[in-house]
GROMACS .gro file of C-alpha atoms in nm:
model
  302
    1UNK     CA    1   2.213  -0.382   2.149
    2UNK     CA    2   1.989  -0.023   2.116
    3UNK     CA    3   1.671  -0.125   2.355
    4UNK     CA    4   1.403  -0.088   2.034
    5UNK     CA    5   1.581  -0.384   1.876
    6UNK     CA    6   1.647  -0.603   2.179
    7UNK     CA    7   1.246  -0.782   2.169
    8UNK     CA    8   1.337  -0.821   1.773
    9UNK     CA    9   1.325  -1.177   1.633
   10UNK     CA   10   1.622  -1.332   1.594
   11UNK     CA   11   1.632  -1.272   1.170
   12UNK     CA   12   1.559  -0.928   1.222
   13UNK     CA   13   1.836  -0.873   1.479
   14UNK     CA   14   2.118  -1.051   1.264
   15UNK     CA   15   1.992  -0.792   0.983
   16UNK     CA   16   2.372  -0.548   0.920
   17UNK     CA   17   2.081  -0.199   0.919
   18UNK     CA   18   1.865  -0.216   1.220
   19UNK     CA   19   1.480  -0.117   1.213
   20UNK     CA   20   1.372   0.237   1.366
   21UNK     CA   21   1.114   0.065   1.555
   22UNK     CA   22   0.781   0.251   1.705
   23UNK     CA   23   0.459   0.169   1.822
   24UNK     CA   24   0.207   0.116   1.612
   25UNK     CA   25  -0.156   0.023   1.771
   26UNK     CA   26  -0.250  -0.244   2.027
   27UNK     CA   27   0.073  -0.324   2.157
   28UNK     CA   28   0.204  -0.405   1.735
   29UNK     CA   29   0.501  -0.216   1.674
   30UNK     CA   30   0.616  -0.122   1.338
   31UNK     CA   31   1.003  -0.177   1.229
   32UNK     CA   32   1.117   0.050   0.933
   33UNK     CA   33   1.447   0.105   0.704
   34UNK     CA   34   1.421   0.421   0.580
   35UNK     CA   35   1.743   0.339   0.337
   36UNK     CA   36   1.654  -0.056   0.233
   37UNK     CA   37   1.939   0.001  -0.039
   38UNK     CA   38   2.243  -0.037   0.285
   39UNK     CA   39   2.105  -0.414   0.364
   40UNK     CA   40   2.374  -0.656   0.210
   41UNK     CA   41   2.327  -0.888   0.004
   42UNK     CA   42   2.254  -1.181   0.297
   43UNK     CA   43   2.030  -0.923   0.476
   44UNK     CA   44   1.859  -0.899   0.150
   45UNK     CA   45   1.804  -1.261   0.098
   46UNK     CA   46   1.659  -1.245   0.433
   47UNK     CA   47   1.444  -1.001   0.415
   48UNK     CA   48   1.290  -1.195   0.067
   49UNK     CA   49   1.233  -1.491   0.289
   50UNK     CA   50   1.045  -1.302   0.522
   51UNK     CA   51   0.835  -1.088   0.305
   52UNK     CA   52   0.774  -1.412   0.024
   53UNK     CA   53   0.649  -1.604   0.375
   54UNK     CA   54   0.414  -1.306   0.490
   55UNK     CA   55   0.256  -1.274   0.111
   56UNK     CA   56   0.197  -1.660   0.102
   57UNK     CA   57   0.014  -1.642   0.392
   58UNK     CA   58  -0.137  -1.322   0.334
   59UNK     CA   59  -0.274  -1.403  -0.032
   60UNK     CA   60  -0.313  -1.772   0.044
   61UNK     CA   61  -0.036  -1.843  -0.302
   62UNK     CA   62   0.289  -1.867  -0.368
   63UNK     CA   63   0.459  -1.487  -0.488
   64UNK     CA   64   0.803  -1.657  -0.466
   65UNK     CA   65   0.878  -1.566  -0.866
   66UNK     CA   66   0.709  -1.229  -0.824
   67UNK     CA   67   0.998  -1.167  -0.554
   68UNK     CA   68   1.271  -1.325  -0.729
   69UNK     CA   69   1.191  -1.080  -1.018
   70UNK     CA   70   1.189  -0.810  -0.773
   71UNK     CA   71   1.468  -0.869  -0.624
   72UNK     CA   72   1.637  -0.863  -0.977
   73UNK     CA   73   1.519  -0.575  -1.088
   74UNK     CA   74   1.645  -0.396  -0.785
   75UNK     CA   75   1.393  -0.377  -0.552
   76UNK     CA   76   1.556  -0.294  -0.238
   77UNK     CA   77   1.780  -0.044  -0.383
   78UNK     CA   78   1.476   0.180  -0.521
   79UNK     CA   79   1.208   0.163  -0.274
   80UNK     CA   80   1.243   0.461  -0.051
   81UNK     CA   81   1.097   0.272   0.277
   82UNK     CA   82   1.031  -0.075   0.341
   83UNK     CA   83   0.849  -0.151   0.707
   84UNK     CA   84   0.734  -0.491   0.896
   85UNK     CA   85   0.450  -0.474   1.105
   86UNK     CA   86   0.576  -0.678   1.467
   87UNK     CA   87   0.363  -0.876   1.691
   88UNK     CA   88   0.398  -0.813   2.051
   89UNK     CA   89   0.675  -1.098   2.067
   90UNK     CA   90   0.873  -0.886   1.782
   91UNK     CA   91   0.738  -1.150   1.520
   92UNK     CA   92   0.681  -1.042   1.177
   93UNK     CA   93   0.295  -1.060   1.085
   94UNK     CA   94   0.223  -0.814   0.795
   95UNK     CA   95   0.435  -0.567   0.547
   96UNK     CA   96   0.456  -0.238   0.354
   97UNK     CA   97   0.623   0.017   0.176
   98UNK     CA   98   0.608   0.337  -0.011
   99UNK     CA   99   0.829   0.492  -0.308
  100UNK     CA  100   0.964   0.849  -0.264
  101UNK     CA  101   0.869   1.016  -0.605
  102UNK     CA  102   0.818   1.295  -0.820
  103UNK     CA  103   0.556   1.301  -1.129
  104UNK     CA  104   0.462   1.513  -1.322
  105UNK     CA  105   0.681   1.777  -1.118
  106UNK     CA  106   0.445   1.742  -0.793
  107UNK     CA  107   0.543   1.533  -0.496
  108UNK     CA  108   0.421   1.209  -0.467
  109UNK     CA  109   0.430   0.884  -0.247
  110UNK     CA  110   0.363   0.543  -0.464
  111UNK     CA  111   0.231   0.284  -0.205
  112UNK     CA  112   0.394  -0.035  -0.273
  113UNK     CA  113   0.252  -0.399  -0.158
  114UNK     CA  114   0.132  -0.453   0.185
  115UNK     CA  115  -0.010  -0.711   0.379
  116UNK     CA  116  -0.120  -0.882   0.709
  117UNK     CA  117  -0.154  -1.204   0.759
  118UNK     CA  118  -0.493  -1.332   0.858
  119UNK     CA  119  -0.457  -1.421   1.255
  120UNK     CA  120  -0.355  -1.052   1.284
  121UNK     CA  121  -0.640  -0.872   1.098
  122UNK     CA  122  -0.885  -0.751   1.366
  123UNK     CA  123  -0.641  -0.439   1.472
  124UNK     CA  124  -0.662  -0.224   1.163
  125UNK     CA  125  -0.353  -0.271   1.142
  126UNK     CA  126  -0.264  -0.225   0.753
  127UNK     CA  127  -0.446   0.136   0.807
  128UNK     CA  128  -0.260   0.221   1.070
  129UNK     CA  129   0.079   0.154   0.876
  130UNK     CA  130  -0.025   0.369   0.618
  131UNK     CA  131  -0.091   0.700   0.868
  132UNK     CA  132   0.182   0.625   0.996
  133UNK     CA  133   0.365   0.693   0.654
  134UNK     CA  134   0.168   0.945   0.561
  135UNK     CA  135   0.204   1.116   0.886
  136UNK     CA  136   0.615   1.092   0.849
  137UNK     CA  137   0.615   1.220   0.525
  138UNK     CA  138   0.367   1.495   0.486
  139UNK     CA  139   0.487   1.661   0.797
  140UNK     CA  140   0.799   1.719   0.628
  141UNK     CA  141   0.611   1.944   0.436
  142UNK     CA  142   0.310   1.992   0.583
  143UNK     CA  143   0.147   2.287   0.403
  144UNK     CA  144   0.255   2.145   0.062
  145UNK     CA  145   0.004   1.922  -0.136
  146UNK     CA  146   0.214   1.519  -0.159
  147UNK     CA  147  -0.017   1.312  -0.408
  148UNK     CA  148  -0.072   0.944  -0.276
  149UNK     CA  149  -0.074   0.749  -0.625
  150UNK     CA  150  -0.170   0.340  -0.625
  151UNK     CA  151  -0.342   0.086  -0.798
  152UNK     CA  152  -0.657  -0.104  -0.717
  153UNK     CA  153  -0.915  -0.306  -0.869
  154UNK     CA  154  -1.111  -0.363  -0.550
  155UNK     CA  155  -1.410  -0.090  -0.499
  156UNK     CA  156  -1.367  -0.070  -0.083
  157UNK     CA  157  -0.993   0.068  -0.149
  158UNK     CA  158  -1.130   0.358  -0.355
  159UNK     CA  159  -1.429   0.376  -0.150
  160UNK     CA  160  -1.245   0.373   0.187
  161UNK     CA  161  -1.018   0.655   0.007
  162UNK     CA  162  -1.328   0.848  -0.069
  163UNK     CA  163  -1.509   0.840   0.283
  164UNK     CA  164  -1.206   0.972   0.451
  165UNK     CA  165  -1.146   1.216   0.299
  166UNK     CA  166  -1.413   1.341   0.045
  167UNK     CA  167  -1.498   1.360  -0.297
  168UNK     CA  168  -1.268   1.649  -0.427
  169UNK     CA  169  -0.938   1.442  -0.325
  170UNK     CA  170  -0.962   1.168  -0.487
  171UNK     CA  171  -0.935   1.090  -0.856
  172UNK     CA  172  -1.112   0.957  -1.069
  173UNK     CA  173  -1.465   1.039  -1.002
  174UNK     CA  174  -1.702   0.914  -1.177
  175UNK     CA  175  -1.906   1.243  -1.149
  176UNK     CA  176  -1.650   1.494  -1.285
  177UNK     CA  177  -1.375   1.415  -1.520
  178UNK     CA  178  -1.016   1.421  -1.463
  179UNK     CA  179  -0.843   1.754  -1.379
  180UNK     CA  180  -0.574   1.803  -1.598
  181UNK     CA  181  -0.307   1.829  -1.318
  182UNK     CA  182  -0.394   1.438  -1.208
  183UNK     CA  183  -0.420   1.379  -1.576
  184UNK     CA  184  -0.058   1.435  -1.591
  185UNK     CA  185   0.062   1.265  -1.262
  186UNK     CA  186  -0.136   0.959  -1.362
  187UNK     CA  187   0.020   0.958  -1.725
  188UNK     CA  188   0.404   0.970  -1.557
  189UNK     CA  189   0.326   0.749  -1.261
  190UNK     CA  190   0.169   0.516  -1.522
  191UNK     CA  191   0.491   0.502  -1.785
  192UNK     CA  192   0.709   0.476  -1.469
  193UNK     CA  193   0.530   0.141  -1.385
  194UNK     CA  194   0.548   0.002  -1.754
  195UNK     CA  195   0.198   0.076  -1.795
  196UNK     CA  196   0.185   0.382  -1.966
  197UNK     CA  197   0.068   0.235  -2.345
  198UNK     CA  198  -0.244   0.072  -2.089
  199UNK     CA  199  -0.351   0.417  -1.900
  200UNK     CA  200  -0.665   0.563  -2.045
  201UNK     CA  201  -0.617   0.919  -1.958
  202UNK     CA  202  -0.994   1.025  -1.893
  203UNK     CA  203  -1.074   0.737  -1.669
  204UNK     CA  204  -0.729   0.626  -1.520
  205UNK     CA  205  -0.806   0.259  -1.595
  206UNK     CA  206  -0.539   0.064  -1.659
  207UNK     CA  207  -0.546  -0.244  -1.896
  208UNK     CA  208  -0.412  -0.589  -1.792
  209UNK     CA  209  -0.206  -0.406  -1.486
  210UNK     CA  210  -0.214  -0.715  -1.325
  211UNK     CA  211  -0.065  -0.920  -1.616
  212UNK     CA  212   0.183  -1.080  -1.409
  213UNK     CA  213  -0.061  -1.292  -1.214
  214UNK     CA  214  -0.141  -1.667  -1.342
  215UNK     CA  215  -0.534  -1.698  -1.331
  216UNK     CA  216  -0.761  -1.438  -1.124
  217UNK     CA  217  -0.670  -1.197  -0.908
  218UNK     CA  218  -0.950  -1.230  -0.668
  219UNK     CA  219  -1.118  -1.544  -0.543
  220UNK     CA  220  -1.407  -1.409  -0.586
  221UNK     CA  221  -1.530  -1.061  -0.683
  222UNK     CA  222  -1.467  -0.803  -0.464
  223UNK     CA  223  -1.721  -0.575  -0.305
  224UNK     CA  224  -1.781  -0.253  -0.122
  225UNK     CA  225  -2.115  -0.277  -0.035
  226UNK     CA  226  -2.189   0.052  -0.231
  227UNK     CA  227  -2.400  -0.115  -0.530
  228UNK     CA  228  -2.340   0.173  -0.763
  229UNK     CA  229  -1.933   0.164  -0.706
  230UNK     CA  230  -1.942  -0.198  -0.739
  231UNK     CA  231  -2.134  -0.238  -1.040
  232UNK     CA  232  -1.876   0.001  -1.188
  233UNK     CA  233  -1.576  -0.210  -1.111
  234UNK     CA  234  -1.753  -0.492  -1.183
  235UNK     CA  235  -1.828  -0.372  -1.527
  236UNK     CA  236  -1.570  -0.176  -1.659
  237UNK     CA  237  -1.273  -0.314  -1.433
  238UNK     CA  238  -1.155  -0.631  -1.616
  239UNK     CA  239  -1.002  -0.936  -1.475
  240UNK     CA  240  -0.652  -0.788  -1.449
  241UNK     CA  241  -0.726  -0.426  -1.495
  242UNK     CA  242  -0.691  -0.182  -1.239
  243UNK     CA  243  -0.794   0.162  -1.150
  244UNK     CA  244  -0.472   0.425  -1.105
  245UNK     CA  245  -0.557   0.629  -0.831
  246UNK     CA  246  -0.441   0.971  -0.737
  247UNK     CA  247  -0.495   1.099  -0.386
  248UNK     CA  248  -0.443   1.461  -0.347
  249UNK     CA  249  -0.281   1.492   0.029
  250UNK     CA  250  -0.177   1.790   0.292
  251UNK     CA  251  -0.172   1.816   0.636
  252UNK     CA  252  -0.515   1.882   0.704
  253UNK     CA  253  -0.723   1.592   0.524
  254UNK     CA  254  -0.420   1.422   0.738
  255UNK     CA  255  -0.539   1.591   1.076
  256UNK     CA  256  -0.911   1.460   1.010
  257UNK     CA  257  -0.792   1.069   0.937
  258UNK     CA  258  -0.572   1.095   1.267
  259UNK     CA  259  -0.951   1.257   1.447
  260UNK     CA  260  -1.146   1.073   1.283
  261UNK     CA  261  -0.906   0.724   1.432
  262UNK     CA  262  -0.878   0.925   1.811
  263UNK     CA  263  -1.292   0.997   1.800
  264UNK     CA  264  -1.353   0.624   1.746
  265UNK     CA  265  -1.336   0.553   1.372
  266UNK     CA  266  -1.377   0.165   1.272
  267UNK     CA  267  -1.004   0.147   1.305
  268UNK     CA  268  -1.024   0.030   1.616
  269UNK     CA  269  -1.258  -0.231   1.543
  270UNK     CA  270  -1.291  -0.354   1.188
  271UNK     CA  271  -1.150  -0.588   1.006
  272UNK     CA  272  -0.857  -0.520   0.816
  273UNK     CA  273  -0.832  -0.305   0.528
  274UNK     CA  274  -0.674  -0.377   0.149
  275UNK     CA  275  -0.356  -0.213   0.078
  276UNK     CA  276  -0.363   0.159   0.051
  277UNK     CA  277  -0.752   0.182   0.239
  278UNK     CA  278  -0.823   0.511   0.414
  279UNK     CA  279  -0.783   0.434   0.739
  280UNK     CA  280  -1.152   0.533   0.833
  281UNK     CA  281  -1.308   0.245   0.582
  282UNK     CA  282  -1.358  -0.125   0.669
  283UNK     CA  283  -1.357  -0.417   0.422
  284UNK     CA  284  -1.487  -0.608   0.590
  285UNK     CA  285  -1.727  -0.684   0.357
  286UNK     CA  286  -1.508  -0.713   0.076
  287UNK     CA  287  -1.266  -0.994   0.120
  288UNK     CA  288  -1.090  -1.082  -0.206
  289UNK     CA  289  -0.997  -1.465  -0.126
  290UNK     CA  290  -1.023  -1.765   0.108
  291UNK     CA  291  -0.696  -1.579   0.297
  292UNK     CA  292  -0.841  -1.204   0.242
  293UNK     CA  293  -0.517  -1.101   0.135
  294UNK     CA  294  -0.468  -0.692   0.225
  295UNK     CA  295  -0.390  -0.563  -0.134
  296UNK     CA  296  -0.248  -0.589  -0.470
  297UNK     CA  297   0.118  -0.656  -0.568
  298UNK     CA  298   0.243  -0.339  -0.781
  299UNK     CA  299   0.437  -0.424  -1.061
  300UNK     CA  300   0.820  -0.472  -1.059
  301UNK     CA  301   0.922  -0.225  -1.289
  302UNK     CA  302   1.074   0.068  -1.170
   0.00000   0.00000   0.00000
């Protein structure tokens, strides 16, 4: 048994692909498949056990028919990378993922659902999963621009997005309207999640995105502790809308995250951020419900 899987817990070890597992901050490792489509079918039913388990716990409900659908739509077979965040003993205590994709001709990365479950929270460690994919894939092509593309309808995610890297990355702003470049990769990224028909082009909100969740999203409503951001989202984000973001990417806004973490950023310290946070922005002021889940289930549709 290769020496990276041997601390693995026992589910994870019986899996037929094995995890490329690396560290990941304060003794956590991460465990990623890089091609989820080569798990069998058992390995697959698994793996749903494991990731409907962490979501319970993280969003303090049941996702089980979220997963189900999924799974049935083909879940494993087109998401490009699928990774469990590890406790020191190897046990599973937080998830994420990211789709490989092209739109609008540019290259893209769609962050999927993520999570940590709320024992776990104090080690930033849903910000350091997401360097750590960013890090593996713009590198590839690190002089090329790769536009990070997810949904949100909770203000610290945009505004943790916006402190890290500045204004003139991140889209929409609500101080200049929407180049016609992102205008474009929202409008594809948007149809390729069945929400195209929802997507208002000049502010990137999206209509009932969340339509698949029973009741509210949120416990209780989110904040950022920026009044003039929240009063936005408060205002012109419904219930299940969401805001389609488009993060414009490269190896340099990379290179100040990964200073700004090594110099002492609130990483280290804060509490954990929602899926697809900058990794220089705590939310810890923001927590969505009595379990502060991390983020946002995407849709299912491909």
């Amino acid at each position: 048994m290769p020496e990276q899987t041997r601390t693995l817990s026992p589910d994870l070890r019986e899996l037929n692909t094995p995890p490329t597992v690396r560290p990941l901050a304060h003794g956590y490792r991460v465990a990623r498949w890089d091609s989820p489509a080569s798990l069998t079918e058992p390995c697959r039913t698994r793996m749903l056990t494991i990731l409907r388990d962490l979501a319970a716990r993280s969003f303090g409900a049941d996702h089980s028919d979220y997963w189900h659908n999924r799974d049935e739509a083909g879940f494993f077979d087109r998401i490009s990378c699928l990774a469990l965040i590890l406790d020191p003993d190897g046990i599973p205590v937080g998830w994420g993922g990211y789709h490989r994709r092209r739109f609008a001709s540019r290259r893209a990365l769609y962050l999927d659902a993520a999570g940590v479950v709320p024992a776990h929270r104090r080690f930033g460690l849903s910000s350091a999963l997401m360097i750590h994919f960013l890090a593996r894939e713009i590198l590839t092509r690190p002089w090329s621009n790769t536009y990070v593309v997810l949904r949100t309808r909770h203000p610290a995610v945009y505004s943790g997005w916006h402190k890290g890297l500045g204004p003139a990355r991140v889209h929409p702003r609500q101080d200049r309207p929407v180049p016609a470049t992102i205008a474009r990769i929202a409008a594809d990224a948007a149809e390729w999640l069945g929400d195209g028909p929802r997507l208002d082009p000049r502010t990137l909100l999206v209509r009932d995105a969340y339509r698949m969740f029973e009741g509210r999203v949120y416990g209780v409503p989110p904040r950022s502790g920026d009044a003039e951001l929240d009063a936005y989202f408060a205002e012109q984000v419904g219930p299940k809308d969401a805001v389609l973001m488009v993060v414009r990417m490269g190896a340099l806004p990379l290179s100040r995250i990964l200073l700004g973490r090594l110099w002492g950023g609130p990483s280290s310290t804060s509490a954990e951020e929602r899926r697809g946070a900058a990794p220089r922005e705590s939310t810890a002021r923001a927590t969505p419900t009595r379990a502060r889940a991390t983020g946002l289930i995407p849709g299912a549709r491909p």
